Amino acid sequence: MTIQVQDLNKSFRVHVRQEGWTEALRSLFKREYQTVQAVKDVSFTINTGEIVGFLGPNGAGKTTTMKMLAGLLHPTSGTIEVDGFKPQEQKNEFKKIMSLVMGQKSQLIWDIPPMETFLVNKSVYEIDDHSFRQTLDELVELLELQPLLGRPVRNMSLGQRMKCELACSLLHRPSVLFLDEPTIGLDVNTQEKVRQFIANYNREHKTTILLTSHYMGDVTALCDRVMIINHGKLLYDGELQVLSEKLTPYKLLEVRLPSSTRGPWESYGEVVTFEDGKLTLRVARDRVPLVSSELLANYEINDLNIQDPPMEEVITLAFQEESHDH
Amino acid sequence: MRRYWRIFKEFFRTCLVEELEYRSEFMGNLFSSLLGIIVSILMVQIFFYQTDQLGGWAYADVLILLGIFNTLQGLINFALRPNMPRLLLHIRMGTLDYVLTKPIDSMFFVSLRHLVFWRLIDVVLGIGLVIYGLGQKHFIPSFLDVGFFLLSILAALVIIYSLWMLLMTTAFWVIRMDDLSFLFNSFFETTRFPITMYKGWLRMALTYVLPAAFVTFTPASSLIGKWDGGATLASVLVAVIFFWLARRFWKFALANYTSASS
């Protein structure tokens, strides 16, 4: 189920209105429009079974791109192919192999148990009884849905609802899954469970997954490959690890030592914090082994921890890099 | 077609579950429906104190027409009206995206997804009134009458559905739906009486511009043996044209729809 995107562009015509009611009145007669380019010359390929993280700040063009891939928006120019289908043609055969989950929007019927929505989807997707049972049993087990099946959706917590939402969109066993902020608003525990589920599901069924998220945790836990987009342009497409090494050529050394210890810390690397016996140093990647062995040799060290810089920092740097280019 | 019938039955079942969740007050609704039909019968009777004909139709004939009106109204309130606010909600919240990613005709889905069962009381009462009217008239329709009736009532259903859909589709641009419902009601109310009651330009408009004449008048005439092949044919033709229009308009609206970005 490969996804191929070539020179994708999308621009919207938005109506601009000035403040004040005289302006509002004027806009009744003469509307001013502005063209906003939401996606610019984006190309990429996603192979079968890959999980790709799609990152970018609000309004970067993630959702617009995803909606074009799902066939909800027509591209202004460029081509999209999802398993040989052109999404914008909205063929039923295409809709049957894909699924879209939006963390902020629900498709479950509010007042009744989720099972009823499952049954509606069963008939809409023409799922036969046997495979429906089988898929449902599997999803119920993986997502621990059993206690939720008989409860009206309105009485569920956000996390419980999200799990049902996921089950609902996987009943027809899509081979391509678009996840738009699937863990938004969930507590850390539930986020973790949802991530594990997605990872397992992808491993079991070789589902191709494109995921957008604001939580770096989702991306680091699930995706080897990331695409970073900002102002509609694809800034980076590749391994997460490589990006991190390229943009942050240093690691963080967290050292715990007796609080009375003093030393020429600046000579080892950039001091990020130093208080109460906890020292954090920023050290160039190639110097990390040397610095750590020297520290261990010369000081009484309680604990030493070598860490990659937080992903947030990497991404922020990626965006800064882009603004330098301009 | 059979697939869509299956899906419709599924909608039916889910809505029943949904309604039982709230245990909507069956008795209260039955009472209000009964009152509604009694008031409209009384209204017809008031007219007939003054005259013994309404647009050339006798009392029993008008009752039959009223019965058809009531049945259609019941069907509209059963299947179409509950979906109007939902479509607006779908558009505003962006959940229309879910409808559009389903392998199903989106117009079918948004117009028939939600059903309100107790409105079927009006359908039953309407059919009862038709039968009562026929009894009053001491008239048993022939097979041919019934045939013409079925054809024209089918056309009427399609016309109503199409007009409703044309109106509902404007939800993509218009946010106030109360006004939309009001517009439809005003039109539909005109079919409560025989079209022959209206005179001059109003009658022309209700026949040729807004096809009110084909909604109750043609089916009722057929049932009381006064069928007119030309009118029936015209009603089928109008139904096809309006359905095509509604379909085109829906597609046009969808093409313009760029869902509320999250």
Coordinates of C-alpha atoms in Angstrom, one line a residue:
Chain A
M1 CA 0.0 0.0 0.0
T2 CA 2.5 2.6 -1.1
I3 CA 1.7 6.3 -1.0
Q4 CA 3.2 8.4 -3.7
V5 CA 3.0 12.1 -3.6
Q6 CA 4.6 14.2 -6.4
D7 CA 4.8 18.0 -6.5
L8 CA 1.8 18.5 -4.4
N9 CA 0.3 22.0 -4.1
K10 CA -2.8 23.3 -2.4
S11 CA -3.9 26.9 -2.2
F12 CA -7.0 28.3 -0.6
R13 CA -8.8 31.4 -1.4
V14 CA -9.7 33.0 1.9
H15 CA -12.0 35.9 2.4
V16 CA -10.2 38.8 4.2
R17 CA -12.3 41.0 6.3
Q18 CA -11.2 44.1 8.2
E19 CA -12.5 44.8 11.7
G20 CA -15.5 46.9 12.4
W21 CA -19.1 46.8 11.2
T22 CA -18.6 49.3 8.4
E23 CA -16.0 47.0 7.0
A24 CA -18.3 44.0 7.6
L25 CA -21.0 45.8 5.6
R26 CA -18.6 46.7 2.9
S27 CA -17.6 43.1 2.6
L28 CA -21.1 42.2 1.8
F29 CA -20.8 44.0 -1.5
K30 CA -17.1 43.8 -2.3
R31 CA -15.3 40.8 -0.9
E32 CA -11.5 40.8 -0.8
Y33 CA -9.8 37.5 -1.2
Q34 CA -6.3 36.4 -0.5
T35 CA -4.7 33.3 -1.8
V36 CA -3.0 31.2 0.9
Q37 CA -0.6 28.5 -0.2
A38 CA -1.1 25.8 2.4
V39 CA 1.1 23.1 0.7
K40 CA 4.0 23.9 -1.6
D41 CA 5.7 21.4 -3.9
V42 CA 5.6 18.5 -1.5
S43 CA 6.8 15.1 -2.7
F44 CA 7.4 11.9 -0.8
T45 CA 6.9 8.1 -0.9
I46 CA 5.7 5.9 1.9
N47 CA 6.2 2.2 1.6
T48 CA 3.9 -0.6 2.8
G49 CA 3.9 -1.1 6.5
E50 CA 5.8 2.1 7.3
I51 CA 4.8 4.4 10.2
V52 CA 5.8 7.9 9.3
G53 CA 5.5 10.9 11.7
F54 CA 4.3 14.1 10.2
L55 CA 5.5 17.0 12.3
G56 CA 5.0 20.7 12.1
P57 CA 3.6 23.6 14.1
N58 CA -0.1 24.6 13.8
G59 CA -1.0 25.7 10.4
A60 CA 2.1 24.2 8.8
G61 CA 0.0 22.1 6.3
K62 CA 0.0 18.7 8.0
T63 CA -3.8 18.3 8.2
T64 CA -4.3 19.8 4.7
T65 CA -1.8 17.3 3.3
M66 CA -3.5 14.5 5.2
K67 CA -6.9 15.5 4.0
M68 CA -5.7 15.4 0.4
L69 CA -4.3 12.0 0.9
A70 CA -7.7 10.9 2.3
G71 CA -9.5 12.4 -0.7
L72 CA -11.2 15.1 1.3
L73 CA -9.5 18.0 -0.5
H74 CA -8.6 18.3 -4.1
P75 CA -5.0 19.2 -4.8
T76 CA -4.4 22.5 -6.6
S77 CA -1.7 20.7 -8.6
G78 CA 0.5 17.7 -8.3
T79 CA -0.4 14.0 -8.1
I80 CA -1.2 11.6 -5.2
E81 CA -1.4 7.9 -5.5
V82 CA -2.5 5.7 -2.7
D83 CA -2.2 2.0 -3.6
G84 CA -2.9 2.9 -7.2
F85 CA -5.9 5.1 -6.4
K86 CA -6.3 8.8 -6.8
P87 CA -7.9 9.8 -3.5
Q88 CA -9.7 12.8 -4.9
E89 CA -11.8 10.5 -7.1
Q90 CA -13.3 9.2 -3.9
K91 CA -14.0 5.8 -5.2
N92 CA -15.6 3.4 -2.8
E93 CA -12.9 0.8 -3.4
F94 CA -10.4 3.4 -2.1
K95 CA -12.4 4.3 0.9
K96 CA -12.6 0.7 1.9
I97 CA -8.9 0.3 2.1
M98 CA -8.2 3.4 4.2
S99 CA -9.3 5.0 7.4
L100 CA -9.0 8.4 8.9
V101 CA -8.9 9.0 12.7
M102 CA -9.1 12.6 14.0
G103 CA -8.3 13.0 17.6
Q104 CA -10.4 16.0 18.0
K105 CA -13.4 14.7 16.1
S106 CA -15.7 11.8 17.0
Q107 CA -17.6 9.5 14.7
L108 CA -19.2 7.5 17.5
I109 CA -22.9 8.0 18.2
W110 CA -23.0 10.0 21.4
D111 CA -26.0 8.6 23.3
I112 CA -25.6 4.9 22.8
P113 CA -22.9 2.3 23.3
P114 CA -20.1 2.1 20.8
M115 CA -21.2 -1.3 19.6
E116 CA -24.1 0.4 17.7
T117 CA -21.7 2.6 15.8
F118 CA -19.6 -0.5 15.0
L119 CA -22.7 -2.2 13.6
V120 CA -23.5 0.8 11.4
N121 CA -19.9 0.7 10.1
K122 CA -20.3 -3.1 9.6
S123 CA -23.1 -2.5 7.1
V124 CA -21.6 0.6 5.5
Y125 CA -18.3 -1.2 4.9
E126 CA -20.1 -4.5 4.0
I127 CA -18.1 -6.5 6.5
D128 CA -19.4 -10.1 6.7
D129 CA -20.4 -11.5 10.1
H130 CA -17.4 -13.8 10.4
S131 CA -14.6 -11.3 9.8
F132 CA -16.5 -8.7 11.8
R133 CA -16.5 -11.0 14.8
Q134 CA -12.9 -11.9 14.4
T135 CA -11.7 -8.3 14.0
L136 CA -13.9 -7.0 16.8
D137 CA -12.6 -9.7 19.2
E138 CA -9.1 -8.9 18.4
L139 CA -9.6 -5.1 18.8
V140 CA -11.6 -5.6 22.0
E141 CA -8.7 -7.6 23.4
L142 CA -5.9 -5.3 22.3
L143 CA -7.7 -2.1 23.4
E144 CA -9.3 -3.7 26.5
L145 CA -12.7 -2.6 25.3
Q146 CA -14.8 -5.3 27.0
P147 CA -16.1 -3.1 29.9
L148 CA -16.8 -0.3 27.5
L149 CA -18.9 -2.1 24.9
G150 CA -22.2 -1.6 26.7
R151 CA -21.7 1.9 28.0
P152 CA -23.1 5.0 26.3
V153 CA -20.4 7.0 24.6
R154 CA -21.4 10.1 26.5
N155 CA -20.4 8.5 29.8
M156 CA -16.9 7.7 28.7
S157 CA -13.7 9.5 29.5
L158 CA -11.7 11.0 26.6
G159 CA -9.2 8.1 26.7
Q160 CA -11.9 5.4 26.6
R161 CA -13.6 7.2 23.7
M162 CA -10.4 7.4 21.8
K163 CA -9.9 3.7 22.1
C164 CA -13.4 3.0 20.8
E165 CA -12.8 5.6 18.0
L166 CA -9.7 3.6 16.9
A167 CA -11.6 0.3 17.0
C168 CA -14.4 1.8 15.0
S169 CA -12.1 2.9 12.2
L170 CA -10.2 -0.4 12.1
L171 CA -13.2 -2.7 11.8
H172 CA -12.9 -2.9 8.0
R173 CA -9.1 -3.6 8.3
P174 CA -7.8 -0.7 6.3
S175 CA -4.4 -1.1 4.9
V176 CA -3.7 2.7 5.1
L177 CA -4.3 4.6 8.2
F178 CA -4.3 8.3 8.6
L179 CA -4.0 9.4 12.3
D180 CA -4.4 13.1 13.0
E181 CA -3.5 13.8 16.5
P182 CA -4.7 10.5 17.9
T183 CA -3.4 11.1 21.5
I184 CA -4.5 14.7 21.9
G185 CA -5.8 15.5 25.3
L186 CA -5.1 12.1 26.7
D187 CA -3.3 11.5 30.0
V188 CA 0.2 10.1 29.9
N189 CA -0.9 6.6 30.7
T190 CA -3.5 6.4 28.0
Q191 CA -1.2 8.0 25.5
E192 CA 1.3 5.2 26.2
K193 CA -1.4 2.6 25.7
V194 CA -2.6 4.1 22.5
R195 CA 1.0 4.2 21.2
Q196 CA 1.6 0.6 22.1
F197 CA -1.6 -0.4 20.4
I198 CA -0.7 1.5 17.2
A199 CA 2.8 -0.1 17.2
N200 CA 1.4 -3.6 17.7
Y201 CA -1.3 -3.2 15.2
N202 CA 1.2 -2.0 12.6
R203 CA 3.5 -4.9 13.3
E204 CA 0.7 -7.5 13.1
H205 CA -1.1 -6.2 10.0
K206 CA 1.6 -4.3 8.1
T207 CA -0.7 -1.3 8.0
T208 CA 0.8 1.8 6.4
I209 CA 0.4 4.6 8.9
L210 CA 0.9 8.4 8.6
L211 CA 0.6 10.1 11.9
T212 CA 0.6 13.7 12.9
S213 CA 1.0 14.7 16.5
H214 CA 2.0 17.5 18.8
Y215 CA 3.5 15.1 21.2
M216 CA 7.1 14.2 20.5
G217 CA 6.5 11.1 22.6
D218 CA 4.2 9.7 19.9
V219 CA 6.7 10.2 17.2
T220 CA 9.8 9.0 19.1
A221 CA 7.9 5.9 20.2
L222 CA 6.3 5.0 16.9
C223 CA 8.2 6.4 14.0
D224 CA 11.6 5.7 12.6
R225 CA 11.0 8.2 9.9
V226 CA 9.7 11.7 10.2
M227 CA 8.6 14.3 7.7
I228 CA 8.9 17.9 9.0
I229 CA 6.7 20.5 7.3
N230 CA 6.5 24.2 7.9
H231 CA 4.8 27.0 5.9
G232 CA 3.6 24.3 3.6
K233 CA 7.1 23.1 2.6
L234 CA 8.7 19.8 3.4
L235 CA 11.9 20.6 5.4
Y236 CA 13.1 17.2 6.2
D237 CA 12.2 13.6 5.3
G238 CA 14.3 10.8 6.8
E239 CA 15.3 9.0 9.9
L240 CA 14.6 10.7 13.2
Q241 CA 18.1 9.7 14.5
V242 CA 19.9 11.2 11.5
L243 CA 18.0 14.4 11.9
S244 CA 18.9 14.6 15.6
E245 CA 22.6 14.0 14.9
K246 CA 22.7 16.5 12.1
L247 CA 20.9 19.3 13.9
T248 CA 22.2 18.7 17.4
P249 CA 25.8 17.6 17.1
Y250 CA 26.0 17.2 20.9
K251 CA 24.7 15.1 23.7
L252 CA 23.7 16.0 27.2
L253 CA 25.8 14.6 30.1
E254 CA 23.9 14.5 33.3
V255 CA 26.3 14.1 36.2
R256 CA 25.4 13.6 39.9
L257 CA 28.2 14.4 42.3
P258 CA 28.5 15.5 46.0
S259 CA 27.2 19.1 46.1
S260 CA 30.5 20.4 47.5
T261 CA 32.5 19.3 44.4
R262 CA 33.9 22.1 42.4
G263 CA 35.7 21.9 39.1
P264 CA 36.5 23.6 35.8
W265 CA 33.3 22.4 34.2
E266 CA 33.5 24.9 31.3
S267 CA 36.6 23.1 30.0
Y268 CA 34.6 19.9 29.5
G269 CA 31.6 21.5 27.7
E270 CA 28.9 24.0 27.9
V271 CA 27.3 24.1 31.4
V272 CA 23.5 23.9 31.0
T273 CA 22.6 23.7 34.7
F274 CA 24.6 23.2 37.9
E275 CA 22.8 23.1 41.1
D276 CA 22.6 20.8 44.2
G277 CA 25.1 18.5 42.9
K278 CA 23.4 18.0 39.6
L279 CA 25.4 19.1 36.6
T280 CA 24.2 19.1 33.0
L281 CA 26.8 19.5 30.3
R282 CA 26.4 19.9 26.6
V283 CA 29.2 18.1 24.9
A284 CA 30.0 17.6 21.2
R285 CA 29.1 14.1 20.1
D286 CA 32.7 13.0 19.3
R287 CA 34.0 14.2 22.6
V288 CA 31.4 12.4 24.7
P289 CA 33.5 9.3 25.4
L290 CA 36.6 11.3 26.3
V291 CA 34.8 13.7 28.6
S292 CA 32.9 11.1 30.4
S293 CA 36.0 9.0 31.1
E294 CA 37.9 12.1 32.3
L295 CA 35.0 13.0 34.6
L296 CA 34.9 9.5 36.0
A297 CA 38.6 9.4 36.6
N298 CA 39.0 12.8 38.2
Y299 CA 35.9 13.2 40.4
E300 CA 33.8 11.3 42.8
I301 CA 30.8 10.6 40.6
N302 CA 27.5 9.2 41.9
D303 CA 25.8 8.8 38.6
L304 CA 26.5 9.6 35.0
N305 CA 23.9 9.7 32.2
I306 CA 24.4 10.4 28.5
Q307 CA 21.3 11.6 26.7
D308 CA 20.3 12.7 23.3
P309 CA 18.9 16.2 23.3
P310 CA 15.1 16.3 23.7
M311 CA 13.3 15.9 20.4
E312 CA 11.5 19.2 20.9
E313 CA 14.8 21.0 20.7
V314 CA 15.7 19.2 17.5
I315 CA 12.5 20.2 15.9
T316 CA 12.8 23.8 17.1
L317 CA 16.2 23.9 15.5
A318 CA 14.9 22.5 12.3
F319 CA 12.4 25.3 12.1
Q320 CA 15.1 27.9 12.9
E321 CA 17.3 26.5 10.2
E322 CA 14.5 27.0 7.8
S323 CA 14.0 30.7 8.7
H324 CA 17.8 31.2 8.2
D325 CA 17.4 30.0 4.7
H326 CA 14.9 32.8 3.9
Chain B
M1 CA -30.0 -0.7 -4.1
R2 CA -30.3 -3.8 -1.9
R3 CA -27.2 -2.8 -0.1
Y4 CA -28.6 0.7 0.6
W5 CA -31.8 -0.9 1.9
R6 CA -29.7 -3.0 4.3
I7 CA -27.8 0.1 5.5
F8 CA -31.1 1.9 6.0
K9 CA -32.4 -0.9 8.1
E10 CA -29.2 -0.6 10.2
F11 CA -29.9 3.1 10.6
F12 CA -33.4 2.2 11.6
R13 CA -32.1 -0.2 14.3
T14 CA -29.5 2.2 15.8
C15 CA -32.0 5.0 15.9
L16 CA -34.4 2.8 17.7
V17 CA -31.8 2.0 20.3
E18 CA -30.9 5.7 20.5
E19 CA -34.5 6.6 21.2
L20 CA -35.1 3.9 23.7
E21 CA -32.1 5.3 25.6
Y22 CA -34.2 8.3 26.2
R23 CA -37.5 6.5 26.4
S24 CA -39.2 9.3 24.5
E25 CA -42.6 9.8 25.8
F26 CA -44.7 7.7 23.5
M27 CA -48.1 8.7 25.0
G28 CA -47.3 12.4 24.9
N29 CA -46.3 12.2 21.3
L30 CA -49.3 10.1 20.4
F31 CA -51.5 12.7 22.0
S32 CA -49.9 15.7 20.2
S33 CA -50.2 13.9 16.9
L34 CA -53.8 13.1 17.5
L35 CA -54.5 16.7 18.4
G36 CA -52.8 17.9 15.3
I37 CA -54.9 15.8 13.0
I38 CA -58.1 16.6 14.8
V39 CA -57.4 20.4 14.5
S40 CA -56.7 20.0 10.8
I41 CA -60.0 18.1 10.3
L42 CA -61.9 20.7 12.2
M43 CA -60.3 23.4 10.0
V44 CA -61.6 21.6 6.9
Q45 CA -65.0 21.3 8.6
I46 CA -65.1 25.1 9.2
F47 CA -64.6 25.6 5.5
F48 CA -67.4 23.3 4.7
Y49 CA -69.9 25.1 7.0
Q50 CA -69.6 27.9 4.5
T51 CA -69.5 25.9 1.3
D52 CA -69.9 22.4 0.1
Q53 CA -66.9 22.5 -2.2
L54 CA -63.3 23.5 -1.9
G55 CA -61.7 24.1 -5.3
G56 CA -64.2 21.7 -6.8
W57 CA -63.6 19.0 -4.1
A58 CA -66.2 17.6 -1.8
Y59 CA -65.7 17.1 2.0
A60 CA -64.6 13.4 1.8
D61 CA -62.2 14.2 -1.1
V62 CA -60.5 16.9 0.9
L63 CA -60.2 14.5 3.8
I64 CA -58.4 12.0 1.6
L65 CA -56.1 14.7 0.5
L66 CA -55.5 15.8 4.1
G67 CA -54.7 12.2 4.9
I68 CA -52.1 12.1 2.2
F69 CA -50.7 15.4 3.4
N70 CA -50.5 14.0 7.0
T71 CA -48.8 10.9 5.9
L72 CA -46.2 12.8 3.9
Q73 CA -45.7 15.2 6.7
G74 CA -45.1 12.3 9.1
L75 CA -42.5 10.8 6.7
I76 CA -40.7 14.1 6.4
N77 CA -40.6 14.4 10.2
F78 CA -39.6 10.8 10.5
A79 CA -36.7 10.7 8.2
L80 CA -35.7 14.0 6.8
R81 CA -36.2 16.7 9.4
P82 CA -34.1 15.1 12.1
N83 CA -31.1 15.2 9.8
M84 CA -31.1 18.9 9.1
P85 CA -29.5 20.0 12.4
R86 CA -27.0 17.1 12.2
L87 CA -25.7 18.1 8.8
L88 CA -25.1 21.6 10.1
L89 CA -23.3 20.2 13.1
H90 CA -21.2 17.9 10.7
I91 CA -20.2 20.9 8.7
R92 CA -19.4 23.2 11.6
M93 CA -17.5 20.5 13.6
G94 CA -15.7 19.0 10.6
T95 CA -17.1 15.6 11.2
L96 CA -18.5 15.6 7.7
D97 CA -15.0 14.3 6.9
Y98 CA -16.0 11.0 8.4
V99 CA -19.1 10.8 6.3
L100 CA -17.0 11.6 3.2
T101 CA -14.4 8.9 3.9
K102 CA -17.1 6.2 4.1
P103 CA -17.7 3.9 1.1
I104 CA -21.3 5.1 0.9
D105 CA -23.2 7.8 -1.0
S106 CA -22.8 10.9 1.2
M107 CA -26.2 12.4 0.2
F108 CA -27.9 9.2 1.3
F109 CA -26.0 9.1 4.6
V110 CA -26.6 12.7 5.6
S111 CA -30.3 12.7 4.7
L112 CA -31.4 9.5 6.2
R113 CA -29.0 8.7 9.0
H114 CA -31.2 9.9 11.8
L115 CA -34.8 8.8 12.2
V116 CA -37.4 9.8 14.8
F117 CA -39.8 7.0 15.2
W118 CA -42.7 8.4 17.0
R119 CA -43.3 10.6 14.0
L120 CA -44.6 7.5 12.2
I121 CA -47.7 8.0 14.3
D122 CA -48.6 10.7 11.9
V123 CA -48.2 8.3 9.0
V124 CA -50.5 5.8 10.6
L125 CA -53.1 8.5 11.4
G126 CA -52.7 9.9 7.8
I127 CA -53.4 6.5 6.2
G128 CA -56.3 6.0 8.6
L129 CA -57.8 9.3 7.4
V130 CA -57.4 8.3 3.8
I131 CA -59.3 5.1 4.5
Y132 CA -61.9 7.0 6.5
G133 CA -62.3 9.5 3.6
L134 CA -62.8 6.7 1.1
G135 CA -65.4 5.2 3.5
Q136 CA -67.3 8.5 3.7
K137 CA -67.3 8.7 0.0
H138 CA -68.4 5.1 -0.4
F139 CA -65.8 4.6 -3.0
I140 CA -63.5 1.7 -3.7
P141 CA -60.7 2.6 -6.0
S142 CA -60.0 0.3 -9.0
F143 CA -56.7 -1.3 -9.6
L144 CA -56.0 1.4 -12.2
D145 CA -56.7 4.1 -9.6
V146 CA -54.4 2.5 -7.1
G147 CA -51.7 2.1 -9.8
F148 CA -51.8 5.7 -10.7
F149 CA -51.9 6.6 -7.1
L150 CA -48.8 4.6 -6.3
L151 CA -46.9 6.0 -9.2
S152 CA -47.8 9.6 -8.3
I153 CA -47.2 9.2 -4.6
L154 CA -43.7 7.8 -5.4
A155 CA -43.1 10.8 -7.5
A156 CA -44.4 13.0 -4.7
L157 CA -41.9 11.4 -2.3
V158 CA -39.0 12.0 -4.6
I159 CA -40.1 15.6 -5.2
I160 CA -40.3 16.2 -1.4
Y161 CA -37.0 14.6 -0.8
S162 CA -35.3 16.6 -3.6
L163 CA -36.8 19.9 -2.5
W164 CA -35.7 19.1 1.1
M165 CA -32.2 18.2 -0.1
L166 CA -31.9 21.4 -2.2
L167 CA -32.8 23.3 0.9
M168 CA -30.6 21.3 3.2
T169 CA -27.6 21.6 1.0
T170 CA -27.6 25.4 1.5
A171 CA -26.4 24.5 5.0
F172 CA -22.9 24.7 3.5
W173 CA -23.4 28.5 3.2
V174 CA -26.2 29.3 5.5
I175 CA -25.9 28.8 9.2
R176 CA -29.4 29.5 10.5
M177 CA -31.4 26.4 9.9
D178 CA -34.6 27.6 11.6
D179 CA -35.2 29.9 8.6
L180 CA -34.6 27.0 6.2
S181 CA -37.2 24.8 7.9
F182 CA -39.6 27.7 7.9
L183 CA -39.2 28.1 4.2
F184 CA -39.9 24.5 3.6
N185 CA -42.9 24.5 5.9
S186 CA -44.4 27.4 4.2
F187 CA -44.2 25.6 0.9
F188 CA -45.4 22.3 2.2
E189 CA -48.4 23.9 4.0
T190 CA -49.8 24.9 0.6
T191 CA -50.3 21.2 -0.2
R192 CA -52.8 20.9 2.6
F193 CA -55.7 21.9 0.3
P194 CA -56.5 21.0 -3.3
I195 CA -54.4 23.0 -5.7
T196 CA -57.6 24.0 -7.6
M197 CA -58.4 26.2 -4.6
Y198 CA -55.7 28.6 -5.5
K199 CA -56.3 31.1 -8.3
G200 CA -54.3 32.8 -10.9
W201 CA -50.5 33.3 -10.6
L202 CA -50.3 31.6 -7.3
R203 CA -51.7 28.4 -8.8
M204 CA -49.3 28.7 -11.7
A205 CA -46.4 29.2 -9.4
L206 CA -47.4 26.2 -7.2
T207 CA -47.7 24.0 -10.2
Y208 CA -44.8 25.0 -12.4
V209 CA -42.3 26.7 -10.2
L210 CA -42.7 24.9 -6.9
P211 CA -44.3 21.6 -7.8
A212 CA -46.8 21.6 -4.9
A213 CA -49.5 20.4 -7.1
F214 CA -47.8 17.0 -7.6
V215 CA -47.2 16.5 -3.9
T216 CA -50.8 15.8 -2.6
F217 CA -53.2 16.8 -5.4
T218 CA -52.1 14.3 -8.1
P219 CA -52.0 11.3 -5.8
A220 CA -55.3 12.2 -4.1
S221 CA -57.0 12.7 -7.5
S222 CA -55.7 9.4 -8.7
L223 CA -57.0 7.6 -5.6
I224 CA -60.6 9.0 -6.0
G225 CA -60.6 7.9 -9.6
K226 CA -60.0 11.3 -11.2
W227 CA -56.6 10.4 -12.4
D228 CA -55.0 12.2 -15.3
G229 CA -52.3 10.4 -17.3
G230 CA -50.7 13.7 -18.3
A231 CA -50.5 15.0 -14.8
T232 CA -49.1 11.7 -13.5
L233 CA -46.5 11.6 -16.3
A234 CA -45.7 15.2 -15.5
S235 CA -45.2 14.5 -11.8
V236 CA -42.8 11.7 -12.6
L237 CA -40.9 14.0 -15.0
V238 CA -40.8 16.7 -12.4
A239 CA -39.6 14.2 -9.8
V240 CA -36.7 13.1 -12.1
I241 CA -35.7 16.7 -12.8
F242 CA -35.8 17.8 -9.2
F243 CA -33.9 14.8 -8.1
W244 CA -31.2 15.5 -10.7
L245 CA -31.1 19.1 -9.5
A246 CA -30.7 18.1 -5.9
R247 CA -28.0 15.7 -6.8
R248 CA -26.1 18.2 -8.8
F249 CA -26.4 20.8 -6.1
W250 CA -25.1 18.4 -3.5
K251 CA -22.1 17.5 -5.6
F252 CA -21.5 21.2 -6.3
A253 CA -21.6 21.9 -2.5
L254 CA -19.2 19.1 -1.7
A255 CA -16.8 20.2 -4.4
N256 CA -16.8 23.6 -2.7
Y257 CA -16.5 22.2 0.8
T258 CA -13.2 22.7 2.3
S259 CA -13.6 21.3 5.7
A260 CA -12.9 23.4 8.8
S261 CA -9.2 22.8 9.4
S262 CA -8.3 21.5 12.8

